[in-house]
């Protein structure tokens, strides 16, 4: 049965989605914030850069390529779980009394993952949210042409700092959708605060959450996923230096840096670093930093959870009913958490 045909909307002509932009990438304040965040991280004794700087135009393409790699199992494993369990997921929403859901897609990107779920969950409203405003606008138009009667409100905003949504977003039956194990790029404390903002009635006001989470597994599988044979993840990591050069006017030379990906078992996280291959100096207007050969810049953490540790985190955040679905190898889980 083609479930898309069950949507009442197909009988109606396509309209344009609403779009509300709360994010201005090029505002002077935003630029100043980025410069001070970057220089603070680069000047720290243990240098670090936020992983959000991976995602310039080339970085986003490299990430898309990563998701196609043999070694990078999370994307295809999660897709398999959604394919196998979408009916059970729709039932979980119904069991929680959520009948006219507002599906809020955090970091929606091209909206592809939600588009595959919409026929099954049949939301009343779909709200893709992202900071890549132009890209999101096009993606929302595309979803609207696939589901012409669906009420779509695209929102350009940085949801990592606050979860207050525009008034146009339906207040009732809000279900957040946060796939891809993106929560793993926050520290557990940051993840907890993020989930708490989601359930806060004055902010996200979530009734439920569908969350994709990568699980702890053997070290070799984890490290290969972040250090692939083709070197795509290495290019993704080094591209950060090109992006910083553009933002800061610095003179990083990507050829002088080596990509490292290590599983830190005690912290239960993959760490990505860039390691200086020799003694070198980097300069930018108003500053500079010397690195000894072997010294590193910490560029990303990707935390891996167990079913028990993620269930506990969701409970601490205020979710009460928790279910999950996994793949046959228990490599990845999709959690359903209701308030
Ligand atoms: C976006 N995020 C969930 C990815 C991850 O697996 O932590 C980013 C990534 N970094 C290297 N490969 C993929």
CSV table of C-alpha atoms in Angstrom, one decimal, residues 21-286:
chain,number,residue,atom,x,y,z
A,21,UNK,CA,14.1,33.3,9.3
A,22,UNK,CA,15.6,34.0,12.8
A,23,UNK,CA,19.2,33.5,11.7
A,24,UNK,CA,21.6,35.9,10.0
A,25,UNK,CA,24.8,34.2,9.2
A,26,UNK,CA,26.5,37.3,8.0
A,27,UNK,CA,25.4,39.8,10.7
A,28,UNK,CA,28.3,41.8,12.2
A,29,UNK,CA,27.5,40.4,15.7
A,30,UNK,CA,27.5,36.8,14.4
A,31,UNK,CA,30.9,37.5,12.7
A,32,UNK,CA,32.4,39.0,15.9
A,33,UNK,CA,31.1,36.0,17.9
A,34,UNK,CA,32.7,33.5,15.5
A,35,UNK,CA,36.1,35.4,15.5
A,36,UNK,CA,36.2,35.5,19.3
A,37,UNK,CA,35.1,31.8,19.7
A,38,UNK,CA,37.7,30.7,17.1
A,39,UNK,CA,40.6,32.7,18.5
A,40,UNK,CA,39.8,31.6,22.1
A,41,UNK,CA,39.8,28.0,21.0
A,42,UNK,CA,43.1,28.3,19.0
A,43,UNK,CA,44.9,30.2,21.8
A,44,UNK,CA,43.9,27.6,24.5
A,45,UNK,CA,46.7,25.5,25.9
A,46,UNK,CA,44.9,22.4,24.5
A,47,UNK,CA,43.7,24.0,21.2
A,48,UNK,CA,40.2,23.2,20.0
A,49,UNK,CA,37.7,24.3,17.4
A,50,UNK,CA,33.9,23.7,17.5
A,51,UNK,CA,32.8,21.0,15.1
A,52,UNK,CA,30.1,23.5,13.8
A,53,UNK,CA,32.9,25.0,11.6
A,54,UNK,CA,33.1,21.8,9.6
A,55,UNK,CA,30.0,22.8,7.7
A,56,UNK,CA,30.8,25.3,5.1
A,57,UNK,CA,29.6,24.5,1.5
A,58,UNK,CA,32.4,22.0,0.8
A,59,UNK,CA,32.3,20.6,4.4
A,60,UNK,CA,28.6,19.9,3.9
A,61,UNK,CA,29.3,18.0,0.7
A,62,UNK,CA,32.1,16.1,2.3
A,63,UNK,CA,29.8,15.1,5.1
A,64,UNK,CA,27.2,13.9,2.6
A,65,UNK,CA,30.0,11.8,1.0
A,66,UNK,CA,30.9,10.4,4.4
A,67,UNK,CA,27.4,9.1,4.8
A,68,UNK,CA,27.9,7.0,1.7
A,69,UNK,CA,31.2,5.4,2.8
A,70,UNK,CA,31.3,1.6,3.6
A,71,UNK,CA,32.9,2.3,7.0
A,72,UNK,CA,30.4,5.0,8.1
A,73,UNK,CA,27.6,2.6,9.2
A,74,UNK,CA,25.4,5.1,11.2
A,75,UNK,CA,23.4,6.6,8.3
A,76,UNK,CA,22.4,3.4,6.5
A,77,UNK,CA,21.9,1.6,9.8
A,78,UNK,CA,19.5,4.2,11.0
A,79,UNK,CA,17.6,4.3,7.7
A,80,UNK,CA,17.2,0.5,8.0
A,81,UNK,CA,15.7,1.0,11.5
A,82,UNK,CA,13.2,3.6,10.2
A,83,UNK,CA,12.2,1.4,7.3
A,84,UNK,CA,11.6,-1.6,9.6
A,85,UNK,CA,9.9,0.2,12.4
A,86,UNK,CA,7.9,3.1,11.0
A,87,UNK,CA,4.6,1.5,11.8
A,88,UNK,CA,5.6,0.7,15.3
A,89,UNK,CA,6.8,4.4,15.6
A,90,UNK,CA,3.5,5.7,14.4
A,91,UNK,CA,1.8,3.4,17.0
A,92,UNK,CA,4.0,4.8,19.7
A,93,UNK,CA,2.8,8.3,18.9
A,94,UNK,CA,-0.8,7.2,18.9
A,95,UNK,CA,-0.3,5.3,22.3
A,96,UNK,CA,1.0,8.6,23.8
A,97,UNK,CA,-2.3,10.3,22.6
A,98,UNK,CA,-0.5,12.3,19.9
A,99,UNK,CA,-3.0,12.4,17.0
A,100,UNK,CA,-2.4,15.7,15.3
A,101,UNK,CA,1.4,16.0,15.6
A,102,UNK,CA,3.6,18.9,14.7
A,103,UNK,CA,6.9,17.2,13.5
A,104,UNK,CA,9.8,19.5,14.3
A,105,UNK,CA,12.9,18.4,12.3
A,106,UNK,CA,16.0,19.8,14.0
A,107,UNK,CA,19.0,20.2,11.6
A,108,UNK,CA,16.6,19.2,8.7
A,109,UNK,CA,19.1,19.8,5.9
A,110,UNK,CA,17.6,18.4,2.8
A,111,UNK,CA,14.6,17.1,4.8
A,112,UNK,CA,15.2,13.6,3.2
A,113,UNK,CA,14.9,11.6,6.5
A,114,UNK,CA,11.6,13.3,7.6
A,115,UNK,CA,10.2,13.0,4.1
A,116,UNK,CA,10.4,9.2,4.3
A,117,UNK,CA,8.6,9.2,7.7
A,118,UNK,CA,5.9,11.8,6.9
A,119,UNK,CA,3.6,9.3,5.0
A,120,UNK,CA,3.7,7.0,8.1
A,121,UNK,CA,3.4,9.6,10.9
A,122,UNK,CA,1.0,11.8,9.0
A,123,UNK,CA,1.8,15.0,10.9
A,124,UNK,CA,-0.6,17.9,11.0
A,125,UNK,CA,2.3,20.3,10.6
A,126,UNK,CA,5.9,19.8,9.5
A,127,UNK,CA,8.6,22.3,10.8
A,128,UNK,CA,12.1,21.9,9.3
A,129,UNK,CA,14.6,23.9,11.3
A,130,UNK,CA,18.2,24.7,10.2
A,131,UNK,CA,20.8,27.4,10.1
A,132,UNK,CA,21.5,26.8,6.4
A,133,UNK,CA,18.7,29.1,5.4
A,134,UNK,CA,18.9,29.1,1.6
A,135,UNK,CA,19.3,25.3,1.5
A,136,UNK,CA,16.4,24.8,3.9
A,137,UNK,CA,14.1,27.1,1.9
A,138,UNK,CA,14.6,25.0,-1.2
A,139,UNK,CA,14.3,21.7,0.7
A,140,UNK,CA,11.0,22.9,2.3
A,141,UNK,CA,9.6,23.8,-1.2
A,142,UNK,CA,10.5,20.3,-2.4
A,143,UNK,CA,8.7,18.7,0.6
A,144,UNK,CA,5.7,20.9,-0.1
A,145,UNK,CA,5.6,19.7,-3.7
A,146,UNK,CA,5.6,16.1,-2.5
A,147,UNK,CA,3.0,16.7,0.2
A,148,UNK,CA,0.9,19.6,-1.2
A,149,UNK,CA,-1.7,19.8,1.6
A,150,UNK,CA,0.8,19.5,4.4
A,151,UNK,CA,1.1,22.6,6.6
A,152,UNK,CA,4.9,23.4,6.4
A,153,UNK,CA,6.6,26.1,8.4
A,154,UNK,CA,10.4,26.3,7.7
A,155,UNK,CA,12.4,28.0,10.4
A,156,UNK,CA,15.9,29.4,10.0
A,157,UNK,CA,17.4,29.4,13.5
A,158,UNK,CA,20.3,28.1,15.7
A,159,UNK,CA,18.4,25.7,17.9
A,160,UNK,CA,21.6,24.7,19.7
A,161,UNK,CA,21.4,27.9,21.8
A,162,UNK,CA,17.6,28.1,22.4
A,163,UNK,CA,14.5,26.2,21.6
A,164,UNK,CA,11.8,29.0,21.5
A,165,UNK,CA,10.0,28.5,18.2
A,166,UNK,CA,8.0,31.2,16.3
A,167,UNK,CA,4.3,31.6,17.1
A,168,UNK,CA,3.4,30.1,13.7
A,169,UNK,CA,4.6,26.7,15.0
A,170,UNK,CA,1.7,24.6,16.4
A,171,UNK,CA,1.9,24.6,20.2
A,172,UNK,CA,0.1,21.2,20.7
A,173,UNK,CA,1.4,17.7,20.1
A,174,UNK,CA,4.9,18.8,19.3
A,175,UNK,CA,7.2,15.8,18.3
A,176,UNK,CA,10.9,16.6,17.8
A,177,UNK,CA,12.8,14.7,15.3
A,178,UNK,CA,16.6,14.6,15.8
A,179,UNK,CA,18.1,11.7,13.8
A,180,UNK,CA,21.7,11.0,12.7
A,181,UNK,CA,23.2,10.8,16.2
A,182,UNK,CA,23.8,14.5,16.1
A,183,UNK,CA,23.2,14.6,19.9
A,184,UNK,CA,26.4,12.7,20.2
A,185,UNK,CA,28.4,15.8,19.1
A,186,UNK,CA,27.4,17.5,22.4
A,187,UNK,CA,29.0,16.6,25.7
A,188,UNK,CA,26.6,14.6,28.0
A,189,UNK,CA,26.1,17.8,30.1
A,190,UNK,CA,25.3,19.9,26.9
A,191,UNK,CA,23.0,17.0,25.7
A,192,UNK,CA,21.1,17.0,28.9
A,193,UNK,CA,20.6,20.8,28.8
A,194,UNK,CA,19.5,20.6,25.2
A,195,UNK,CA,16.9,17.9,26.0
A,196,UNK,CA,15.7,19.9,29.0
A,197,UNK,CA,15.1,22.9,26.7
A,198,UNK,CA,13.2,20.6,24.4
A,199,UNK,CA,10.7,19.5,27.1
A,200,UNK,CA,10.5,23.0,28.8
A,201,UNK,CA,6.9,24.2,28.4
A,202,UNK,CA,8.3,27.7,27.9
A,203,UNK,CA,10.7,26.6,25.1
A,204,UNK,CA,10.3,23.5,22.9
A,205,UNK,CA,7.2,22.2,24.8
A,206,UNK,CA,7.8,18.7,23.4
A,207,UNK,CA,5.3,15.9,23.8
A,208,UNK,CA,7.7,13.5,22.3
A,209,UNK,CA,11.0,13.0,20.7
A,210,UNK,CA,12.3,10.6,17.9
A,211,UNK,CA,16.1,10.5,18.4
A,212,UNK,CA,18.8,8.6,16.5
A,213,UNK,CA,21.7,7.5,18.6
A,214,UNK,CA,24.9,5.7,17.8
A,215,UNK,CA,25.8,2.9,20.2
A,216,UNK,CA,29.0,1.8,21.8
A,217,UNK,CA,30.7,-1.0,19.9
A,218,UNK,CA,34.2,-2.4,19.2
A,219,UNK,CA,37.0,0.1,18.8
A,220,UNK,CA,38.1,-1.0,15.3
A,221,UNK,CA,34.6,-0.5,13.8
A,222,UNK,CA,34.3,2.9,15.5
A,223,UNK,CA,37.7,4.2,14.5
A,224,UNK,CA,37.3,3.0,10.9
A,225,UNK,CA,34.0,4.9,10.7
A,226,UNK,CA,35.9,8.1,11.4
A,227,UNK,CA,39.1,7.3,9.5
A,228,UNK,CA,38.0,5.7,6.2
A,229,UNK,CA,40.3,4.2,3.6
A,230,UNK,CA,39.5,6.8,0.9
A,231,UNK,CA,40.4,9.7,3.2
A,232,UNK,CA,37.1,11.5,3.0
A,233,UNK,CA,36.8,12.0,6.7
A,234,UNK,CA,40.4,13.3,6.7
A,235,UNK,CA,39.5,15.8,4.0
A,236,UNK,CA,36.3,16.8,6.0
A,237,UNK,CA,38.5,17.4,9.1
A,238,UNK,CA,41.2,19.3,7.2
A,239,UNK,CA,38.6,21.4,5.4
A,240,UNK,CA,38.0,23.0,8.7
A,241,UNK,CA,41.3,24.8,8.4
A,242,UNK,CA,40.3,26.3,5.0
A,243,UNK,CA,37.0,27.4,6.6
A,244,UNK,CA,38.9,29.0,9.5
A,245,UNK,CA,41.2,30.8,7.1
A,246,UNK,CA,38.2,32.4,5.4
A,247,UNK,CA,36.5,33.4,8.6
A,248,UNK,CA,39.6,34.6,10.5
A,249,UNK,CA,42.0,35.6,7.7
A,250,UNK,CA,44.5,33.0,9.0
A,251,UNK,CA,47.2,31.1,7.1
A,252,UNK,CA,46.7,27.5,8.0
A,253,UNK,CA,48.2,25.1,5.5
A,254,UNK,CA,46.2,21.9,5.4
A,255,UNK,CA,49.2,20.0,4.1
A,256,UNK,CA,51.0,20.5,7.4
A,257,UNK,CA,48.3,18.7,9.4
A,258,UNK,CA,47.4,15.1,9.9
A,259,UNK,CA,43.9,13.7,10.6
A,260,UNK,CA,43.5,11.6,13.8
A,261,UNK,CA,40.4,9.6,15.0
A,262,UNK,CA,40.6,7.8,18.3
A,263,UNK,CA,38.1,6.0,20.5
A,264,UNK,CA,38.4,7.4,24.0
A,265,UNK,CA,36.9,4.5,25.9
A,266,UNK,CA,36.7,6.1,29.4
A,267,UNK,CA,34.8,9.0,27.9
A,268,UNK,CA,32.9,6.8,25.5
A,269,UNK,CA,33.6,9.1,22.5
A,270,UNK,CA,35.4,9.2,19.2
A,271,UNK,CA,37.7,12.2,19.2
A,272,UNK,CA,38.9,13.8,16.0
A,273,UNK,CA,42.0,15.9,16.0
A,274,UNK,CA,44.3,17.6,13.6
A,275,UNK,CA,48.0,17.0,14.4
A,276,UNK,CA,50.8,19.4,13.4
A,277,UNK,CA,53.3,17.4,11.3
A,278,UNK,CA,56.2,19.7,12.3
A,279,UNK,CA,56.9,22.8,14.4
A,280,UNK,CA,54.9,25.6,12.7
A,281,UNK,CA,53.2,28.9,13.3
A,282,UNK,CA,49.7,30.2,12.2
A,283,UNK,CA,49.0,33.9,11.9
A,284,UNK,CA,45.8,35.9,11.7
A,285,UNK,CA,45.0,39.6,12.0
A,286,UNK,CA,45.7,40.5,15.6
